[in-house]
XYZ file of C-alpha atoms in Angstrom:
276
model
C -11.908 17.205 -6.696
C -9.175 15.950 -4.055
C -6.306 18.883 -2.900
C -2.848 18.705 -1.155
C -0.851 20.980 1.004
C 2.778 21.193 2.012
C 3.786 22.069 4.535
C 4.662 25.082 3.104
C 1.610 26.391 2.931
C 0.072 27.853 5.686
C -3.277 26.151 4.864
C -1.611 22.839 6.377
C -1.891 24.502 9.834
C -5.302 24.697 10.068
C -6.084 21.488 10.832
C -2.672 21.365 12.158
C -4.343 23.495 15.541
C -6.680 21.654 16.149
C -4.814 18.948 16.164
C -3.396 20.237 18.905
C -7.144 20.636 20.768
C -8.181 17.433 19.878
C -5.874 16.121 21.704
C -5.828 18.040 25.100
C -9.259 17.105 25.223
C -8.333 13.318 24.692
C -5.925 13.736 27.385
C -9.260 15.198 29.978
C -11.410 12.442 28.790
C -8.657 9.444 29.802
C -7.470 11.150 32.935
C -4.219 12.322 32.587
C -5.185 16.585 32.934
C -7.690 18.461 34.509
C -8.289 20.774 32.092
C -6.544 24.125 32.068
C -2.960 22.580 33.109
C -0.526 23.162 31.941
C 0.962 20.091 29.137
C 4.268 19.944 26.867
C 5.187 19.574 23.119
C 7.738 17.383 21.844
C 7.754 17.611 17.415
C 9.573 15.977 14.896
C 9.765 18.361 12.475
C 12.614 19.621 9.430
C 10.775 22.575 8.215
C 8.983 23.899 11.465
C 5.785 23.124 10.349
C 3.902 21.158 12.562
C 5.310 22.677 15.982
C 4.215 26.319 14.248
C 0.436 24.310 14.259
C 1.371 24.168 18.223
C 2.606 27.813 17.959
C -1.046 29.334 17.060
C -3.293 26.488 19.541
C -0.793 28.047 22.361
C -1.797 31.840 21.134
C -5.156 30.929 21.041
C -5.100 29.564 24.233
C -4.193 25.729 24.548
C -2.251 25.594 27.787
C 0.776 24.504 26.287
C 4.158 25.480 28.255
C 7.236 24.535 26.006
C 6.926 23.937 22.653
C 10.031 21.033 21.925
C 11.487 20.627 18.629
C 13.033 17.688 17.365
C 15.407 16.769 14.664
C 18.051 14.372 13.287
C 20.911 14.884 11.861
C 20.370 17.699 9.804
C 19.765 19.780 12.911
C 19.547 23.737 11.440
C 16.598 23.724 13.261
C 17.981 22.712 17.444
C 21.785 24.462 16.103
C 18.619 28.209 16.065
C 16.736 27.251 18.634
C 20.378 26.661 20.902
C 22.053 29.851 20.017
C 20.079 31.621 18.080
C 22.146 31.480 14.311
C 20.931 29.627 11.403
C 22.788 28.676 9.282
C 22.362 26.192 6.053
C 26.132 26.127 5.560
C 26.384 22.318 6.575
C 27.434 18.419 5.953
C 23.554 17.401 4.118
C 22.663 14.335 5.453
C 20.464 11.856 3.991
C 18.286 9.825 6.671
C 15.785 7.634 7.403
C 13.384 10.005 8.502
C 13.190 12.043 5.195
C 10.193 14.412 5.754
C 12.800 15.875 8.398
C 15.777 16.547 5.346
C 15.872 19.707 5.249
C 18.594 23.034 6.366
C 15.485 26.095 5.091
C 12.981 25.757 7.205
C 10.238 27.579 5.053
C 7.811 28.163 8.301
C 10.256 29.502 10.775
C 10.199 32.810 8.516
C 6.732 33.259 10.153
C 7.369 32.158 13.651
C 10.320 35.413 13.246
C 7.737 37.276 11.959
C 5.390 36.510 15.231
C 7.556 36.909 17.448
C 9.668 40.309 15.965
C 6.208 41.988 17.107
C 5.035 41.677 13.517
C 8.796 42.751 11.964
C 8.551 42.182 8.602
C 12.004 45.232 7.808
C 13.709 42.731 10.005
C 11.919 39.617 8.662
C 12.890 40.611 5.066
C 16.343 41.383 6.326
C 17.033 37.727 7.689
C 15.695 35.841 4.665
C 17.734 38.487 1.991
C 20.792 36.881 4.540
C 20.064 33.567 4.192
C 19.644 33.874 0.540
C 23.047 35.273 0.157
C 25.651 34.078 2.542
C 23.779 31.212 4.168
C 23.124 32.822 7.910
C 21.288 35.090 9.910
C 21.697 35.373 13.438
C 19.070 37.033 15.088
C 19.346 39.640 18.137
C 19.640 38.156 21.780
C 15.943 39.383 22.658
C 14.619 37.513 20.481
C 16.216 34.467 20.266
C 15.352 34.470 24.608
C 11.944 35.049 24.080
C 11.519 32.688 21.067
C 13.922 30.099 24.799
C 11.228 31.221 26.557
C 8.716 28.641 24.574
C 10.688 26.073 22.138
C 13.077 24.006 23.192
C 14.848 22.297 20.822
C 17.144 18.900 20.751
C 18.211 16.287 18.108
C 19.140 12.197 17.732
C 21.856 9.885 15.539
C 20.147 7.415 13.056
C 22.187 4.904 15.643
C 19.825 6.611 18.765
C 16.473 6.296 16.507
C 17.442 2.733 15.524
C 18.159 1.826 19.409
C 14.306 3.772 19.926
C 12.504 2.053 18.277
C 13.755 -1.383 19.124
C 13.334 -0.142 22.463
C 10.301 0.801 22.254
C 8.756 -2.273 20.656
C 10.938 -4.704 23.034
C 9.284 -2.363 25.826
C 5.995 -1.289 25.417
C 4.837 -3.149 21.971
C 4.729 0.302 20.374
C 5.987 0.710 16.859
C 7.394 4.167 16.931
C 7.797 5.243 12.904
C 11.732 6.533 12.121
C 10.437 11.019 12.433
C 8.605 9.762 15.835
C 11.394 8.115 17.020
C 13.173 10.874 16.342
C 10.879 13.257 18.554
C 10.955 9.541 21.833
C 14.656 10.115 21.840
C 14.832 13.850 21.884
C 12.018 14.061 23.996
C 13.999 11.560 26.688
C 16.893 13.894 27.039
C 14.839 17.096 27.348
C 13.432 15.617 30.808
C 16.951 13.926 31.695
C 18.399 17.420 31.071
C 15.540 19.486 32.781
C 13.609 17.428 34.747
C 10.540 18.810 33.702
C 8.542 15.824 33.505
C 4.973 17.371 32.692
C 2.207 15.263 30.928
C 3.526 15.739 27.421
C 3.046 14.930 23.999
C 5.117 13.532 21.120
C 4.025 13.764 17.359
C 3.239 9.899 15.902
C 3.164 11.754 12.702
C 3.231 8.448 10.260
C 2.981 4.639 10.618
C 5.897 2.278 10.824
C 4.788 0.867 7.450
C 4.859 3.967 5.474
C 9.099 3.472 5.775
C 8.572 -0.721 6.569
C 12.592 -0.741 5.513
C 14.415 1.170 7.891
C 11.693 -0.173 10.672
C 12.081 -3.323 10.464
C 16.218 -3.608 9.697
C 15.793 -1.084 13.711
C 13.513 -4.282 15.354
C 15.353 -6.826 13.734
C 19.110 -4.898 14.676
C 20.493 -4.415 10.817
C 19.588 -9.094 10.286
C 16.643 -7.514 7.254
C 16.502 -10.024 5.180
C 16.982 -8.542 0.787
C 12.701 -7.493 -0.132
C 10.962 -5.974 -1.927
C 8.606 -3.349 -0.649
C 6.408 -5.509 -0.303
C 7.449 -8.206 0.988
C 9.653 -5.962 3.301
C 5.206 -4.971 4.681
C 4.140 -8.789 5.275
C 7.830 -9.260 7.234
C 7.199 -5.543 9.391
C 3.484 -7.010 10.031
C 4.769 -10.754 11.144
C 7.505 -9.436 13.005
C 5.944 -7.223 15.447
C 1.837 -7.790 14.587
C 0.989 -4.562 14.344
C -1.570 -4.248 11.265
C -1.884 -3.365 8.384
C -2.747 0.164 7.522
C -5.355 -1.186 4.719
C -5.021 1.346 1.800
C -1.348 0.083 1.966
C -2.243 -3.648 2.025
C -4.407 -3.174 -0.478
C -1.396 -1.573 -3.391
C 0.630 -5.003 -4.333
C -3.200 -6.224 -6.079
C -3.602 -3.490 -7.463
C -3.033 -3.836 -11.219
C 0.227 -0.878 -13.044
C -1.036 2.392 -14.555
C 1.641 4.305 -13.931
C 4.946 3.201 -15.625
C 6.764 6.246 -17.129
C 10.229 7.368 -15.086
C 12.322 10.627 -16.418
C 15.054 13.058 -14.865
C 14.079 15.347 -13.387
C 15.700 17.277 -15.731
C 13.190 16.240 -18.219
C 10.155 16.945 -15.953
C 8.436 19.673 -18.213
C 8.617 18.253 -21.682
C 7.051 15.068 -19.242
C 4.066 17.230 -18.151
C 3.109 18.173 -21.561
C 3.812 14.497 -22.293
C 1.236 13.067 -19.796
C -1.260 16.192 -21.047
C -1.841 15.160 -25.107
C -0.208 18.928 -24.437
């Protein structure tokens, strides 16, 4: 049996907490830090799940100094962490980092619960305001407490592309679009704060998951017209980076599922596929 849990599910946070401890141990082994030294962590996020796992790791004793929340053009989290007002009443952007294209971050509710001293009535009131008005504002004391641990920034689509290209050209490292958001936000964070202690940037996906967008960035917008599999091959040819084996083998697989339906017909399609 196989199962999965998206970032709405608190069960997804458990394995992510382990990543932070494992990474810290790796940094010690690499000689980047000594045991007990503080690090910063930068996480590209829309639903606030992975970065919440970092907060839990910090609460469990991992010496994390600051957790930096990196957003794309859908920068509702950045605005909240900077001002204390969460407002989803804004334009929604479809970006090249789609996992972050979110205007209601469900895991932020969990953080508010912890940081407010587990004040469930306060959190319920805030969530009711979000549902009714699309916005809420927390107290100065609460946002100040949150800001003592969390910083935030966002970056534009143009900067994502330039970051992918620059880091590949300069370092031979190929970022996916989400990682590029975090890299750019981290650069701006260091410039603004001077806080350049050893830092972990969460790289949350393979560049081949978003091969068209990454190839477009590497080629500076001169991407040829190709299908998805050809795009993967072209990115491999252009950059020399390895294609993940499961993805490389897909193009030779037999197509098993051919049904397509509109969202309005999903219920009927489920019954059809289940032969009910």
